[in-house]
GROMACS .gro file of C-alpha atoms in nm:
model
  276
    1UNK     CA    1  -9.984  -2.143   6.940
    2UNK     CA    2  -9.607  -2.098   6.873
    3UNK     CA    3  -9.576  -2.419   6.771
    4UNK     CA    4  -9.865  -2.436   6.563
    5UNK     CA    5  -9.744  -2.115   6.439
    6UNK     CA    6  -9.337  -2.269   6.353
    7UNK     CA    7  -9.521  -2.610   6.209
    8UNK     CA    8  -9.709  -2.408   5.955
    9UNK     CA    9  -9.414  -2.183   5.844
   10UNK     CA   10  -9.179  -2.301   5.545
   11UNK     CA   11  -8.831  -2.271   5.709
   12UNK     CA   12  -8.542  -2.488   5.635
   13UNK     CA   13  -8.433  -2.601   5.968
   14UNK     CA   14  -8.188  -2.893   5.828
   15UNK     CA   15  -8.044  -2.688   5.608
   16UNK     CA   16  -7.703  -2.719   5.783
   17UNK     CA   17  -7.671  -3.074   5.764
   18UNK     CA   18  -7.701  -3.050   5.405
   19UNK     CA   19  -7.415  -2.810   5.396
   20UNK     CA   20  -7.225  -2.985   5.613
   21UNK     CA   21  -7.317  -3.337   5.355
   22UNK     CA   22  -7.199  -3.150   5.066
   23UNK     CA   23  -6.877  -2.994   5.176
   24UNK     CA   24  -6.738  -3.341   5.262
   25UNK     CA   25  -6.851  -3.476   4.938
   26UNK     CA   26  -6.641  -3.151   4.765
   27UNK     CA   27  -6.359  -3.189   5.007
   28UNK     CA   28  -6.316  -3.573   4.891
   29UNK     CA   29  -6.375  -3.516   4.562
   30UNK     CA   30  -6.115  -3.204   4.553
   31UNK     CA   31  -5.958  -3.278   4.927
   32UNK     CA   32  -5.983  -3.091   5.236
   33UNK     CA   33  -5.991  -2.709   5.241
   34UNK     CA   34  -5.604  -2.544   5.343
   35UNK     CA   35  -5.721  -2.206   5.444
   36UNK     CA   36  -6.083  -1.994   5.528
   37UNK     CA   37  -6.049  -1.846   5.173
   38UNK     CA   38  -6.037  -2.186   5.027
   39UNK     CA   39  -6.340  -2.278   5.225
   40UNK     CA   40  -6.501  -1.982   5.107
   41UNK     CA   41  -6.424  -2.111   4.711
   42UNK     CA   42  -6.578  -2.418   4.831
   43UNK     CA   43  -6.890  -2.275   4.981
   44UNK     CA   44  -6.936  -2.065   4.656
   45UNK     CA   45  -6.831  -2.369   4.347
   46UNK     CA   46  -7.091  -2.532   4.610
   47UNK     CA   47  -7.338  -2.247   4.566
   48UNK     CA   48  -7.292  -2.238   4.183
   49UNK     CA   49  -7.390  -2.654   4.155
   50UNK     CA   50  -7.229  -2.957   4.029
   51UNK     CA   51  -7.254  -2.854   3.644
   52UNK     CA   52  -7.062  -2.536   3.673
   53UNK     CA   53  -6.786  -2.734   3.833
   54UNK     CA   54  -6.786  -3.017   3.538
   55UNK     CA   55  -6.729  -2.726   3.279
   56UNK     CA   56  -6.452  -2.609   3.436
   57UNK     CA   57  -6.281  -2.938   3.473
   58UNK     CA   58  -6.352  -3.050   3.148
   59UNK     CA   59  -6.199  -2.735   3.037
   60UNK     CA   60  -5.894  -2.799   3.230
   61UNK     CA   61  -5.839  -3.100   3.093
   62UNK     CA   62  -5.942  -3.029   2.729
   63UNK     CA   63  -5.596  -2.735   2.787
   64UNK     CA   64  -5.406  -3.054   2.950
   65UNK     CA   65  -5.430  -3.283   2.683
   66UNK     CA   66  -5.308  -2.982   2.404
   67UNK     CA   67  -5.029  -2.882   2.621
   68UNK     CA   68  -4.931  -3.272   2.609
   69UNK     CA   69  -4.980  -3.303   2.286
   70UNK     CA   70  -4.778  -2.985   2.189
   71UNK     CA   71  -4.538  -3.147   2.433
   72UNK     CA   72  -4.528  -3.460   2.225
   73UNK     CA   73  -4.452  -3.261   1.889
   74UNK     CA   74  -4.135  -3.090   2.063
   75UNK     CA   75  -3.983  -3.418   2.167
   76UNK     CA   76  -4.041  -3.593   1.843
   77UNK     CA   77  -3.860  -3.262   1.687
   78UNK     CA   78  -3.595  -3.318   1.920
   79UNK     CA   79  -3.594  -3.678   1.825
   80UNK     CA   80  -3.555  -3.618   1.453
   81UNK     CA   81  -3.287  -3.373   1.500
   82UNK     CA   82  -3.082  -3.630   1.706
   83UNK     CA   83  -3.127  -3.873   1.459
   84UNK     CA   84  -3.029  -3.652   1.171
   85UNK     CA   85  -2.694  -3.547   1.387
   86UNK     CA   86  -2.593  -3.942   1.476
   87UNK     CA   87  -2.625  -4.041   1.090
   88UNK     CA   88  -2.413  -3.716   0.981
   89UNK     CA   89  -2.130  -3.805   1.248
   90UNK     CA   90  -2.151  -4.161   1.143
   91UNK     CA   91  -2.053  -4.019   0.778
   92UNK     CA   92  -1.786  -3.820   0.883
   93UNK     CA   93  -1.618  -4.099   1.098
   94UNK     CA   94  -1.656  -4.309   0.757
   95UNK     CA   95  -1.502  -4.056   0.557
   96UNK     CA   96  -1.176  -3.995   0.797
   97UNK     CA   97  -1.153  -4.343   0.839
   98UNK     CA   98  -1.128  -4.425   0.435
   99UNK     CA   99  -0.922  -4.099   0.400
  100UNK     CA  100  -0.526  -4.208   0.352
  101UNK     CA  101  -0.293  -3.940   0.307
  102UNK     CA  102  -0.080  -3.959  -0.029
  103UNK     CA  103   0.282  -4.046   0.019
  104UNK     CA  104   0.564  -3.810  -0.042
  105UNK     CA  105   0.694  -3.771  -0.383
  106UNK     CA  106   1.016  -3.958  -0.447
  107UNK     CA  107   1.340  -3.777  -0.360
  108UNK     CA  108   1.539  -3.726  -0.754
  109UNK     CA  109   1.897  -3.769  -0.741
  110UNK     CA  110   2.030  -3.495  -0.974
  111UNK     CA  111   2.350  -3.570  -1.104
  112UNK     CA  112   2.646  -3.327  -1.028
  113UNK     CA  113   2.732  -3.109  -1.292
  114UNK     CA  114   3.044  -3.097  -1.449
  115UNK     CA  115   3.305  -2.823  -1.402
  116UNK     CA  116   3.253  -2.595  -1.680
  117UNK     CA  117   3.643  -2.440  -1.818
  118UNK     CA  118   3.639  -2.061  -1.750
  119UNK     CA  119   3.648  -1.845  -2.086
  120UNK     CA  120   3.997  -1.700  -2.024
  121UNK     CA  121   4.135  -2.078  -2.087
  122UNK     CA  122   3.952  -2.114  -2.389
  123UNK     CA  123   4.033  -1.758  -2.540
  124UNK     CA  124   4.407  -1.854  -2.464
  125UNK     CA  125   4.317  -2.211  -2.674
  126UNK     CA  126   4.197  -2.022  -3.001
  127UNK     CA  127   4.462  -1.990  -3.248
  128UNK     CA  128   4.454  -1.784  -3.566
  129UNK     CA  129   4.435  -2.029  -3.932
  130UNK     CA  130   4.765  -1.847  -4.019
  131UNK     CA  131   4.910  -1.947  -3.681
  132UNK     CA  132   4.834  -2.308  -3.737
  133UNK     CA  133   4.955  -2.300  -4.101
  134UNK     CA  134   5.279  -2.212  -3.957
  135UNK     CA  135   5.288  -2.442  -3.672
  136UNK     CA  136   5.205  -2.699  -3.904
  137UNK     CA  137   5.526  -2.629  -4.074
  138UNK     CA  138   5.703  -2.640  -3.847
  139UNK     CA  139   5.620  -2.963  -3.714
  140UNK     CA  140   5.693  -3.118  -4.061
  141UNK     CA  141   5.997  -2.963  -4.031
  142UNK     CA  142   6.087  -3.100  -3.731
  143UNK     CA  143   5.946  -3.469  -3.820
  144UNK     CA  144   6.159  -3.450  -4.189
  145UNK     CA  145   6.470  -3.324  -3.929
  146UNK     CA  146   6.424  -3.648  -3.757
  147UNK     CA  147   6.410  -3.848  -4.027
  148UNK     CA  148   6.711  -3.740  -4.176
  149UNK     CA  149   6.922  -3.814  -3.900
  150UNK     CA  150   7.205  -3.938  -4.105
  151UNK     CA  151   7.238  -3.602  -4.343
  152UNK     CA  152   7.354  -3.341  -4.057
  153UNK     CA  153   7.410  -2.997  -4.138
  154UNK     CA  154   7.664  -2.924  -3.885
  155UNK     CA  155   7.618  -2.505  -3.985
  156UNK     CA  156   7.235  -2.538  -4.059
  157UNK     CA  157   7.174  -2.200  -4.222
  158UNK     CA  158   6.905  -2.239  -4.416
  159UNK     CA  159   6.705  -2.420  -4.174
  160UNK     CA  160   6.773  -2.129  -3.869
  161UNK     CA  161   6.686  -1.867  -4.186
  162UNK     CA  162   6.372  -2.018  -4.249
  163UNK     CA  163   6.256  -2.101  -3.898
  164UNK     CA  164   6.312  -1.705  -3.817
  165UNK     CA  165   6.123  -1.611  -4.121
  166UNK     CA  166   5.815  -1.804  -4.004
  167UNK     CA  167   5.806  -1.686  -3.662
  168UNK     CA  168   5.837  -1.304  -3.808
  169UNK     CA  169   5.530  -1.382  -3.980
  170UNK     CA  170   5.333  -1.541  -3.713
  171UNK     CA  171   5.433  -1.189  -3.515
  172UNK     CA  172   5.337  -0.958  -3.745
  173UNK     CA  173   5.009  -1.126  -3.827
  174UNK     CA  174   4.930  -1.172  -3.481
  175UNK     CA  175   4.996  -0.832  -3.425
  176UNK     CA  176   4.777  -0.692  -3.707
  177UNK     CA  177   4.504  -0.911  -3.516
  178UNK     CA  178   4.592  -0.727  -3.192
  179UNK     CA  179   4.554  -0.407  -3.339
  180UNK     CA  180   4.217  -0.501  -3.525
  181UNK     CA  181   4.035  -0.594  -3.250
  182UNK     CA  182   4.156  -0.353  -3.013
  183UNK     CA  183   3.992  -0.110  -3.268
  184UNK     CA  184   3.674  -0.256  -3.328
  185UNK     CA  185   3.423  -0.053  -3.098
  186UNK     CA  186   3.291  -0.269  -2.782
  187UNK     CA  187   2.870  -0.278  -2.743
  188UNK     CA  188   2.768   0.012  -2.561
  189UNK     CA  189   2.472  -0.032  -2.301
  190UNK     CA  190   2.205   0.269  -2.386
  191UNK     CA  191   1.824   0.368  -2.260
  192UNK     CA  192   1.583   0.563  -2.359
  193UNK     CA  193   1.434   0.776  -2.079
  194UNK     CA  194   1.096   0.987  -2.095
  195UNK     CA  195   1.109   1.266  -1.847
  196UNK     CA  196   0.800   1.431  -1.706
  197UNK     CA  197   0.891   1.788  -1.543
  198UNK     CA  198   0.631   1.995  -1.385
  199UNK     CA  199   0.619   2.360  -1.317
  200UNK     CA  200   0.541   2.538  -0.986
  201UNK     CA  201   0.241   2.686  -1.134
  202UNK     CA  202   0.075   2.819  -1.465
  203UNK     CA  203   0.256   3.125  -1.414
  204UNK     CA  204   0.595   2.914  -1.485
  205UNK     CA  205   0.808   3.060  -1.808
  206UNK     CA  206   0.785   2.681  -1.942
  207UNK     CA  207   1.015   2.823  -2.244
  208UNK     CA  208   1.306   2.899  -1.963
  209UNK     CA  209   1.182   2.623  -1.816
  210UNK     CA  210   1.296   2.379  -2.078
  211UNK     CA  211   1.603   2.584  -2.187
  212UNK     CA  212   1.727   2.518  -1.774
  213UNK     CA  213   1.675   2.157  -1.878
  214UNK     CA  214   1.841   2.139  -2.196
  215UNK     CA  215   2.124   2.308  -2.038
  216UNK     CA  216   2.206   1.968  -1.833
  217UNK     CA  217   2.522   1.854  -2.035
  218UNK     CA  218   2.702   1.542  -1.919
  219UNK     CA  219   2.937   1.262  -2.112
  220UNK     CA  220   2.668   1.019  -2.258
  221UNK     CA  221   2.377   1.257  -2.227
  222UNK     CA  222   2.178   1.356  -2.566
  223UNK     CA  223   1.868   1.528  -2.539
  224UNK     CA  224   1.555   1.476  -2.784
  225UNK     CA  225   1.206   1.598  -2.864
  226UNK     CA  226   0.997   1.770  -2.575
  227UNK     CA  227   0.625   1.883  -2.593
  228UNK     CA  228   0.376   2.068  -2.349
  229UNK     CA  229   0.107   1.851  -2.191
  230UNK     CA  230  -0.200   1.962  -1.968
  231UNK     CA  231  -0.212   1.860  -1.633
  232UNK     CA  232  -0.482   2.099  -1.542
  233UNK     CA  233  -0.620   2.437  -1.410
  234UNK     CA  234  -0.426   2.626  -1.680
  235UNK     CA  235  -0.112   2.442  -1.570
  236UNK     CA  236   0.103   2.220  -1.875
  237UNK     CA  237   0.391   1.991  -1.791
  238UNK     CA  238   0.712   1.922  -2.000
  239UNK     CA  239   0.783   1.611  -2.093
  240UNK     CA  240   1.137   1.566  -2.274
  241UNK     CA  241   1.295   1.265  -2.437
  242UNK     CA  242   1.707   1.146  -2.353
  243UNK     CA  243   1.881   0.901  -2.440
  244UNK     CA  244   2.181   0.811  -2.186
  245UNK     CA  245   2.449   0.585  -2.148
  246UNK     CA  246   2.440   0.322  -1.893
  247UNK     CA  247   2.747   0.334  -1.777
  248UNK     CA  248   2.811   0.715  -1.748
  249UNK     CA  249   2.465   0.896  -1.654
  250UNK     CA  250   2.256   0.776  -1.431
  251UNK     CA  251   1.841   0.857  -1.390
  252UNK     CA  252   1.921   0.961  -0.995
  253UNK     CA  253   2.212   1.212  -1.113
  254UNK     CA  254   1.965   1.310  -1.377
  255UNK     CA  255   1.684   1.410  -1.141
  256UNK     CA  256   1.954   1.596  -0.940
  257UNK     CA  257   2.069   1.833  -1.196
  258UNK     CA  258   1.741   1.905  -1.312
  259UNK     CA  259   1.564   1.983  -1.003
  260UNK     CA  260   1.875   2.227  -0.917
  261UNK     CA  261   1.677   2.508  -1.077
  262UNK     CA  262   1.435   2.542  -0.808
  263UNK     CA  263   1.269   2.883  -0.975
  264UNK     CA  264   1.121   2.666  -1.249
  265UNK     CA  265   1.126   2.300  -1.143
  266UNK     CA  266   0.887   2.162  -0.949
  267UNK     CA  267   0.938   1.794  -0.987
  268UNK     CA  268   1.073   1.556  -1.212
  269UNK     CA  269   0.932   1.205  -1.274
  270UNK     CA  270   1.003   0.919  -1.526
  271UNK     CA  271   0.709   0.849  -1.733
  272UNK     CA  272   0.857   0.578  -1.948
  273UNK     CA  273   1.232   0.396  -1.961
  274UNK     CA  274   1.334   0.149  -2.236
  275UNK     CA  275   1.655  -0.047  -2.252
  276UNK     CA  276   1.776   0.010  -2.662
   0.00000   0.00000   0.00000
C-alpha cells in the first residue's frame, strides 16, 4: 500500500543530486565557495537561473571596458603633455646653446689733461696799454744806448731825467687804475624769498601780526608786498615778500626772528625762493 501510495505521489526524490550537479558547475565556472555566506550567494544566483547571472556579467564587463577606455584617454593625455614638455626643453637647450654673451666694450685711453695756469699768474701777466707804451720806450731806449756805444755821456742827465719821468707816469696811471677798480662795486649775490606765516587761530590780530614781522630789521634785509590768504575755517595766512642778501641773512636766521613772537606766530614756511 505504502509503496503504491509513494509510487503514485509527485515528489522529487533526486532533487539533491541536481543541487549537488549544479553547485560544482557554479563553483568551476566562478571557483569554489570561501565561506557559508558565499555558499549561500551561490545557492541563491543558483535559485535565480543561468540568465540572471549572464546580465550581471555582461554588465560587469560592459563597466570594465569604459573604465579601460577612460583609462586609455588619461594616458594618452599624459602622453601628449610629455611630448609637449620634451619639444619645449629641446628649444630652450637650443636657445642657450646659440646664446653668446657680447664682449666688453673697449677700455678708452683718455689723454691726461694739461695743467691749467691758476688766475693769480695770469692777472699778474696783464699789463695796462699805457704800461706797455712806456716799456716799449724804454726798450728803444736801451737798444739806441747800445748802439751808440762810442758817443758816452759820462754825466747822462737827460737820459736819467727822462727815464724818471716815464716811470712817474707809469705810477700815477697805474695808480688811477688801482683806485678805479677798487671803486667799482663787486656783484652782489641776492634772492627773492616768499614767506608764508600762519596765525594761531582766526582770532589772531593779523594787522599786529604783520607789523611783528616787518619789525625784523637786519643788514641786507628789505621787506616787500604782503597780502591775506584763506587757509580755512575763518582762518587767513600772511604771506610777505623779502628780498635778502646771500651773504648776510640767511632763510634759517629768518625763520628764527620771526617765530620769536610766539603771541602771533604760529609757523613760518617758504612758499617760493628765487635766486635774482
Amino acid at each position: 500500500m505504502a509503496t503504491s501510495f509513494l509510487m503514485h505521489e509527485k515528489i522529487w526524490f533526486d532533487k539533491f543530486k541536481y543541487d549537488d550537479a549544479e553547485k560544482r558547475y557554479y563553483e568551476q565556472k566562478n571557483g569554489p565557495a570561501a565561506s557559508p555566506s558565499c555558499q549561500q550567494s551561490v545557492s541563491s544566483t543558483s535559485a535565480a537561473g543561468p540568465a540572471g547571472d549572464q546580465s550581471e556579467l555582461v554588465t560587469r564587463i560592459a563597466t570594465l571596458e569604459a573604465e579601460n577606455q577612460n583609462l586609455r584617454c588619461v594616458v594618452t593625455d599624459l602622453q601628449l603633455a610629455i611630448s609637449r614638455l620634451e619639444n619645449r626643453l629641446s628649444l630652450l637647450e637650443k636657445s642657450s646653446t646659440s646664446y653668446h654673451p657680447s664682449p666688453p666694450p673697449p677700455t678708452q685711453h683718455v689723454t691726461p689733461m694739461k695743467k691749467v695756469e691758476p688766475l693769480t699768474h695770469l692777472s699778474r701777466k696783464v699789463e695796462l696799454p699805457s704800461a706797455l707804451s712806456t716799456r716799449k720806450a724804454e726798450t728803444s731806449a736801451a737798444v739806441a744806448a747800445d748802439e751808440d756805444d762810442d758817443d758816452i755821456d759820462l754825466f747822462g742827465s737827460d737820459e736819467e731825467e727822462e727815464d724818471q719821468e716815464a716811470a712817474r707816469v707809469r705810477e700815477e696811471r697805474l695808480k688811477q687804475y688801482a683806485e678805479k677798480k677798487s671803486k667799482k662795486p663787486g656783484l652782489i649775490a641776492k634772492s627773492s624769498i616768499l614767506l608764508d606765516v600762519k596765525p594761531w587761530d582766526d582770532e589772531t590780530d593779523m594787522a599786529k601780526m604783520e607789523e611783528c614781522v616787518r619789525s625784523v630789521q637786519m643788514d641786507g634785509l628789505v621787506w616787500g608786498a604782503s597780502k591775506l590768504v584763506p587757509v580755512g575755517y575763518g582762518i587767513n595766512k600772511l604771506q610777505i615778500q623779502c628780498v635778502v642778501e646771500d651773504d648776510k641773512v640767511g632763510t634759517d636766521i629768518l625763520e628764527e626772528e620771526i617765530t620769536k613772537f610766539e603771541d602771533y606766530v604760529q609757523s613760518v614756511d617758504i612758499a617760493a625762493f628765487n635766486k635774482i
